[in-house]
Amino acid sequence: MTHETDWENDSELKALRDDYVASFDARISALDEAVRGGSVVELKTLAHRLAGTAGTYGFDSLTRAGAALEDWLGNTSGPPDVQVLARFGSLLVDMLSAARESRRDPSHLLQDPRMKELTSAASGTPSGAKS
Amino acid sequence: MIEILLAEDEEHIAKLVAFKIGKEGHTVTVARNGQEAIDLLTVKPWALIILDVMMPLCDGWQVLKKIRQEPKCANLPVLMLTAKGNQQDYANAAELGATQFLKKPFDPAELVSVINKLVRKST
């Protein structure tokens, strides 16, 4: 098992992780743009990529949020509600920003109301779709 | 020398996996998409092929099909990396002859353990 301290104690691993964290700016920009454009396909791809990579680098909360967003977008029939989409998008942006600043998993944001709403929506509770 | 082919389009995963494999004393060649992986299948005597499932141009399942059709690689151990790990993935793996699969995101230490086991079996 790779622990948080392993990333910090091994200089080469730390460099790889720093490189990954440096990609968060681009991910944040891409998320913002996709949310503004209402591009579901692009958002699903961004969420999928985040879900598949973040946990490997020790950012489990980002994986959880990315996976939940991907699931919600997959479950939503019709275009998603733009305000709900903006809320969920802003959650991921905030999580990426927090991780970028602290270099640590932003697990405190799992308690954010937006994360609870997203988790609920991703599990199939009909919320977020346009009526 | 143990040569491993890694097909992974996500740059940061490719870098980390390549780093970890290198630390074990093995040599890794990275393909950035499925077609590149297919083009590399017979250029070296691979001990193990690691395939991401979702890749541009040609996905991991299509690459696996090609591997099992190629006489030089047909019996090689193949490790699939998948973000889904659902019933369809299990079915594809069984049908197409994947040796093992690991769900993303994976723990780097676990990946190393799986790789070493598969490499030991093949050498």
Short mmCIF file of C-alpha atoms in Angstrom, two decimals:
data_model
loop_
_atom_site.label_atom_id
_atom_site.label_comp_id
_atom_site.label_asym_id
_atom_site.label_seq_id
_atom_site.Cartn_x
_atom_site.Cartn_y
_atom_site.Cartn_z
CA MET A 1 0.00 0.00 0.00
CA THR A 2 1.33 3.44 -0.94
CA HIS A 3 0.83 5.93 1.86
CA GLU A 4 0.76 9.71 1.84
CA THR A 5 4.22 9.80 3.39
CA ASP A 6 5.65 7.60 0.62
CA TRP A 7 4.95 10.36 -1.88
CA GLU A 8 6.79 12.90 0.23
CA ASN A 9 9.70 10.74 1.34
CA ASP A 10 10.75 9.53 -2.10
CA SER A 11 12.07 12.45 -4.16
CA GLU A 12 11.35 10.80 -7.51
CA LEU A 13 7.80 9.89 -6.52
CA LYS A 14 7.32 13.39 -5.17
CA ALA A 15 8.46 14.84 -8.48
CA LEU A 16 5.98 12.65 -10.36
CA ARG A 17 3.20 13.69 -8.04
CA ASP A 18 4.14 17.36 -8.34
CA ASP A 19 4.00 16.95 -12.11
CA TYR A 20 0.52 15.46 -11.79
CA VAL A 21 -0.62 18.28 -9.50
CA ALA A 22 0.75 20.76 -12.04
CA SER A 23 -1.82 19.38 -14.49
CA PHE A 24 -4.66 20.55 -12.25
CA ASP A 25 -4.66 24.06 -13.72
CA ALA A 26 -5.40 22.67 -17.16
CA ARG A 27 -8.04 20.31 -15.75
CA ILE A 28 -9.71 23.22 -13.95
CA SER A 29 -9.78 25.31 -17.14
CA ALA A 30 -11.15 22.40 -19.13
CA LEU A 31 -13.85 21.74 -16.52
CA ASP A 32 -14.86 25.41 -16.45
CA GLU A 33 -15.09 25.51 -20.22
CA ALA A 34 -17.05 22.29 -20.45
CA VAL A 35 -19.53 23.42 -17.78
CA ARG A 36 -19.99 26.81 -19.47
CA GLY A 37 -20.53 25.12 -22.82
CA GLY A 38 -22.80 22.45 -21.35
CA SER A 39 -20.66 19.85 -23.06
CA VAL A 40 -21.76 16.58 -21.47
CA VAL A 41 -19.44 14.44 -23.57
CA GLU A 42 -16.42 16.52 -22.65
CA LEU A 43 -17.40 16.59 -18.98
CA LYS A 44 -17.79 12.83 -18.89
CA THR A 45 -14.34 12.41 -20.40
CA LEU A 46 -12.78 14.84 -17.91
CA ALA A 47 -14.56 13.18 -15.00
CA HIS A 48 -13.56 9.73 -16.21
CA ARG A 49 -9.91 10.71 -16.57
CA LEU A 50 -9.87 12.29 -13.14
CA ALA A 51 -11.54 9.27 -11.57
CA GLY A 52 -9.05 6.92 -13.18
CA THR A 53 -5.87 8.80 -12.28
CA ALA A 54 -6.32 10.77 -9.08
CA GLY A 55 -6.56 7.85 -6.68
CA THR A 56 -3.38 6.34 -8.10
CA TYR A 57 -1.58 9.51 -7.00
CA GLY A 58 -3.16 9.44 -3.56
CA PHE A 59 -6.05 11.83 -4.23
CA ASP A 60 -8.88 9.43 -3.43
CA SER A 61 -11.44 12.18 -2.94
CA LEU A 62 -10.87 13.46 -6.46
CA THR A 63 -11.44 9.94 -7.76
CA ARG A 64 -14.69 9.71 -5.81
CA ALA A 65 -15.93 13.05 -7.08
CA GLY A 66 -14.87 12.33 -10.67
CA ALA A 67 -16.53 8.92 -10.60
CA ALA A 68 -19.74 10.36 -9.13
CA LEU A 69 -19.88 13.08 -11.78
CA GLU A 70 -19.29 10.53 -14.53
CA ASP A 71 -22.03 8.29 -13.14
CA TRP A 72 -24.47 11.19 -12.75
CA LEU A 73 -23.89 12.36 -16.32
CA GLY A 74 -24.37 8.80 -17.51
CA ASN A 75 -27.62 8.40 -15.57
CA THR A 76 -29.15 11.71 -16.56
CA SER A 77 -31.54 11.49 -19.46
CA GLY A 78 -31.70 14.64 -21.50
CA PRO A 79 -29.53 17.72 -21.01
CA PRO A 80 -28.57 18.23 -17.35
CA ASP A 81 -29.89 21.23 -15.46
CA VAL A 82 -27.36 24.00 -16.00
CA GLN A 83 -27.43 25.18 -12.38
CA VAL A 84 -26.94 21.68 -11.03
CA LEU A 85 -24.17 21.11 -13.53
CA ALA A 86 -22.51 24.36 -12.47
CA ARG A 87 -22.72 23.29 -8.82
CA PHE A 88 -21.12 19.93 -9.48
CA GLY A 89 -18.53 21.49 -11.75
CA SER A 90 -17.64 24.04 -9.09
CA LEU A 91 -17.20 21.24 -6.55
CA LEU A 92 -14.62 19.51 -8.72
CA VAL A 93 -12.88 22.81 -9.40
CA ASP A 94 -12.75 23.55 -5.67
CA MET A 95 -11.41 20.07 -4.95
CA LEU A 96 -8.72 20.37 -7.61
CA SER A 97 -7.79 23.83 -6.36
CA ALA A 98 -7.55 22.64 -2.76
CA ALA A 99 -5.40 19.68 -3.80
CA ARG A 100 -3.19 21.93 -5.91
CA GLU A 101 -2.60 24.29 -2.99
CA SER A 102 -2.06 21.74 -0.25
CA ARG A 103 -0.63 18.84 -2.29
CA ARG A 104 -2.92 16.70 -0.14
CA ASP A 105 -6.12 14.81 -0.77
CA PRO A 106 -9.01 17.29 -0.14
CA SER A 107 -10.99 14.76 1.85
CA HIS A 108 -12.67 17.53 3.88
CA LEU A 109 -14.64 18.46 0.76
CA LEU A 110 -16.32 15.06 0.78
CA GLN A 111 -18.53 16.61 3.47
CA ASP A 112 -19.43 19.54 1.24
CA PRO A 113 -23.20 19.67 0.53
CA ARG A 114 -22.44 19.63 -3.20
CA MET A 115 -20.64 16.29 -2.83
CA LYS A 116 -23.57 14.83 -0.92
CA GLU A 117 -25.94 16.09 -3.60
CA LEU A 118 -23.71 14.69 -6.34
CA THR A 119 -23.37 11.30 -4.65
CA SER A 120 -27.11 11.09 -4.24
CA ALA A 121 -27.71 12.14 -7.84
CA ALA A 122 -25.12 9.67 -9.13
CA SER A 123 -26.80 6.79 -7.36
CA GLY A 124 -29.82 7.34 -9.56
CA THR A 125 -31.95 9.62 -7.48
CA PRO A 126 -33.68 11.68 -10.13
CA SER A 127 -32.23 15.13 -9.58
CA GLY A 128 -30.37 17.41 -11.83
CA ALA A 129 -32.14 16.59 -15.07
CA LYS A 130 -34.12 19.24 -16.80
CA SER A 131 -37.86 18.87 -16.20
CA MET B 1 16.57 -8.20 -19.25
CA ILE B 2 12.81 -8.11 -18.76
CA GLU B 3 11.04 -6.02 -21.39
CA ILE B 4 7.52 -4.78 -20.74
CA LEU B 5 5.19 -3.08 -23.20
CA LEU B 6 2.80 -0.57 -21.63
CA ALA B 7 -0.07 0.86 -23.67
CA GLU B 8 -1.50 3.83 -21.79
CA ASP B 9 -2.69 7.15 -23.19
CA GLU B 10 -2.95 8.97 -19.86
CA GLU B 11 0.45 10.63 -19.56
CA HIS B 12 0.66 10.75 -15.77
CA ILE B 13 -0.28 7.12 -15.35
CA ALA B 14 2.22 6.08 -18.03
CA LYS B 15 4.99 8.02 -16.27
CA LEU B 16 4.24 6.55 -12.86
CA VAL B 17 3.92 2.98 -14.12
CA ALA B 18 7.11 3.32 -16.17
CA PHE B 19 8.91 4.69 -13.12
CA LYS B 20 7.72 1.86 -10.90
CA ILE B 21 8.63 -0.79 -13.49
CA GLY B 22 12.05 0.78 -13.89
CA LYS B 23 12.60 0.61 -10.13
CA GLU B 24 12.09 -3.15 -10.34
CA GLY B 25 14.94 -3.36 -12.83
CA HIS B 26 12.75 -3.97 -15.86
CA THR B 27 12.68 -2.00 -19.09
CA VAL B 28 9.44 -0.48 -20.27
CA THR B 29 8.33 0.79 -23.66
CA VAL B 30 5.27 3.04 -23.66
CA ALA B 31 2.71 3.09 -26.46
CA ARG B 32 0.40 6.11 -26.38
CA ASN B 33 -2.51 4.47 -28.10
CA GLY B 34 -3.77 1.10 -29.21
CA GLN B 35 -2.43 1.32 -32.76
CA GLU B 36 1.05 2.14 -31.50
CA ALA B 37 0.84 -0.90 -29.23
CA ILE B 38 -0.11 -3.12 -32.15
CA ASP B 39 2.81 -1.76 -34.18
CA LEU B 40 5.18 -2.65 -31.31
CA LEU B 41 3.92 -6.16 -30.62
CA THR B 42 6.69 -8.00 -32.42
CA VAL B 43 9.61 -5.57 -32.13
CA LYS B 44 10.90 -7.00 -28.86
CA PRO B 45 10.54 -10.23 -26.88
CA TRP B 46 8.08 -8.85 -24.32
CA ALA B 47 7.77 -10.62 -20.98
CA LEU B 48 4.52 -8.83 -20.21
CA ILE B 49 2.09 -6.48 -21.96
CA ILE B 50 0.06 -3.99 -19.93
CA LEU B 51 -2.96 -2.51 -21.70
CA ASP B 52 -5.24 0.32 -20.72
CA VAL B 53 -8.74 -0.50 -21.91
CA MET B 54 -9.86 2.96 -23.01
CA MET B 55 -7.36 4.32 -25.52
CA PRO B 56 -7.64 6.35 -28.70
CA LEU B 57 -7.45 4.80 -32.16
CA CYS B 58 -7.81 1.25 -30.91
CA ASP B 59 -8.96 0.18 -27.45
CA GLY B 60 -7.29 -2.35 -25.20
CA TRP B 61 -9.68 -5.14 -26.11
CA GLN B 62 -8.86 -4.78 -29.81
CA VAL B 63 -5.15 -4.83 -29.00
CA LEU B 64 -5.64 -7.95 -26.87
CA LYS B 65 -7.37 -9.65 -29.79
CA LYS B 66 -4.37 -8.87 -32.00
CA ILE B 67 -1.97 -10.15 -29.35
CA ARG B 68 -3.74 -13.50 -29.15
CA GLN B 69 -3.71 -13.76 -32.95
CA GLU B 70 0.02 -13.04 -33.20
CA PRO B 71 2.07 -16.25 -32.85
CA LYS B 72 5.00 -14.47 -31.15
CA CYS B 73 2.73 -13.03 -28.44
CA ALA B 74 -0.17 -15.43 -28.23
CA ASN B 75 0.87 -16.89 -24.87
CA LEU B 76 2.22 -13.73 -23.27
CA PRO B 77 0.75 -12.58 -19.97
CA VAL B 78 -1.45 -9.52 -20.53
CA LEU B 79 -2.55 -7.22 -17.73
CA MET B 80 -5.55 -5.00 -18.48
CA LEU B 81 -6.04 -1.68 -16.69
CA THR B 82 -9.65 -0.65 -16.56
CA ALA B 83 -11.59 2.10 -14.85
CA LYS B 84 -14.85 0.19 -15.00
CA GLY B 85 -14.23 -3.38 -13.85
CA ASN B 86 -17.87 -4.24 -14.62
CA GLN B 87 -19.46 -7.46 -15.83
CA GLN B 88 -18.71 -6.56 -19.44
CA ASP B 89 -15.03 -6.14 -18.63
CA TYR B 90 -14.92 -9.52 -16.90
CA ALA B 91 -16.66 -11.11 -19.88
CA ASN B 92 -14.28 -9.49 -22.37
CA ALA B 93 -11.26 -10.50 -20.33
CA ALA B 94 -12.36 -14.13 -20.19
CA GLU B 95 -13.34 -14.30 -23.84
CA LEU B 96 -10.27 -12.54 -25.22
CA GLY B 97 -7.74 -14.17 -22.93
CA ALA B 98 -6.53 -11.43 -20.60
CA THR B 99 -4.31 -12.88 -17.88
CA GLN B 100 -5.42 -10.44 -15.22
CA PHE B 101 -6.94 -7.03 -14.84
CA LEU B 102 -6.48 -4.24 -12.39
CA LYS B 103 -9.12 -1.63 -11.73
CA LYS B 104 -8.18 2.04 -11.93
CA PRO B 105 -7.27 3.90 -9.87
CA PHE B 106 -4.79 1.33 -8.64
CA ASP B 107 -2.35 1.53 -5.82
CA PRO B 108 1.16 1.74 -7.32
CA ALA B 109 2.51 -0.79 -4.81
CA GLU B 110 -0.20 -3.28 -5.77
CA LEU B 111 0.56 -2.77 -9.45
CA VAL B 112 4.21 -3.62 -8.85
CA SER B 113 3.23 -6.76 -6.97
CA VAL B 114 0.95 -7.91 -9.80
CA ILE B 115 3.58 -7.14 -12.44
CA ASN B 116 6.28 -9.06 -10.60
CA LYS B 117 4.03 -12.10 -10.23
CA LEU B 118 3.13 -12.08 -13.92
CA VAL B 119 6.74 -11.58 -15.00
CA ARG B 120 7.91 -14.44 -12.76
CA LYS B 121 5.35 -16.74 -14.34
CA SER B 122 6.45 -15.92 -17.86
CA THR B 123 10.23 -16.22 -17.39
#
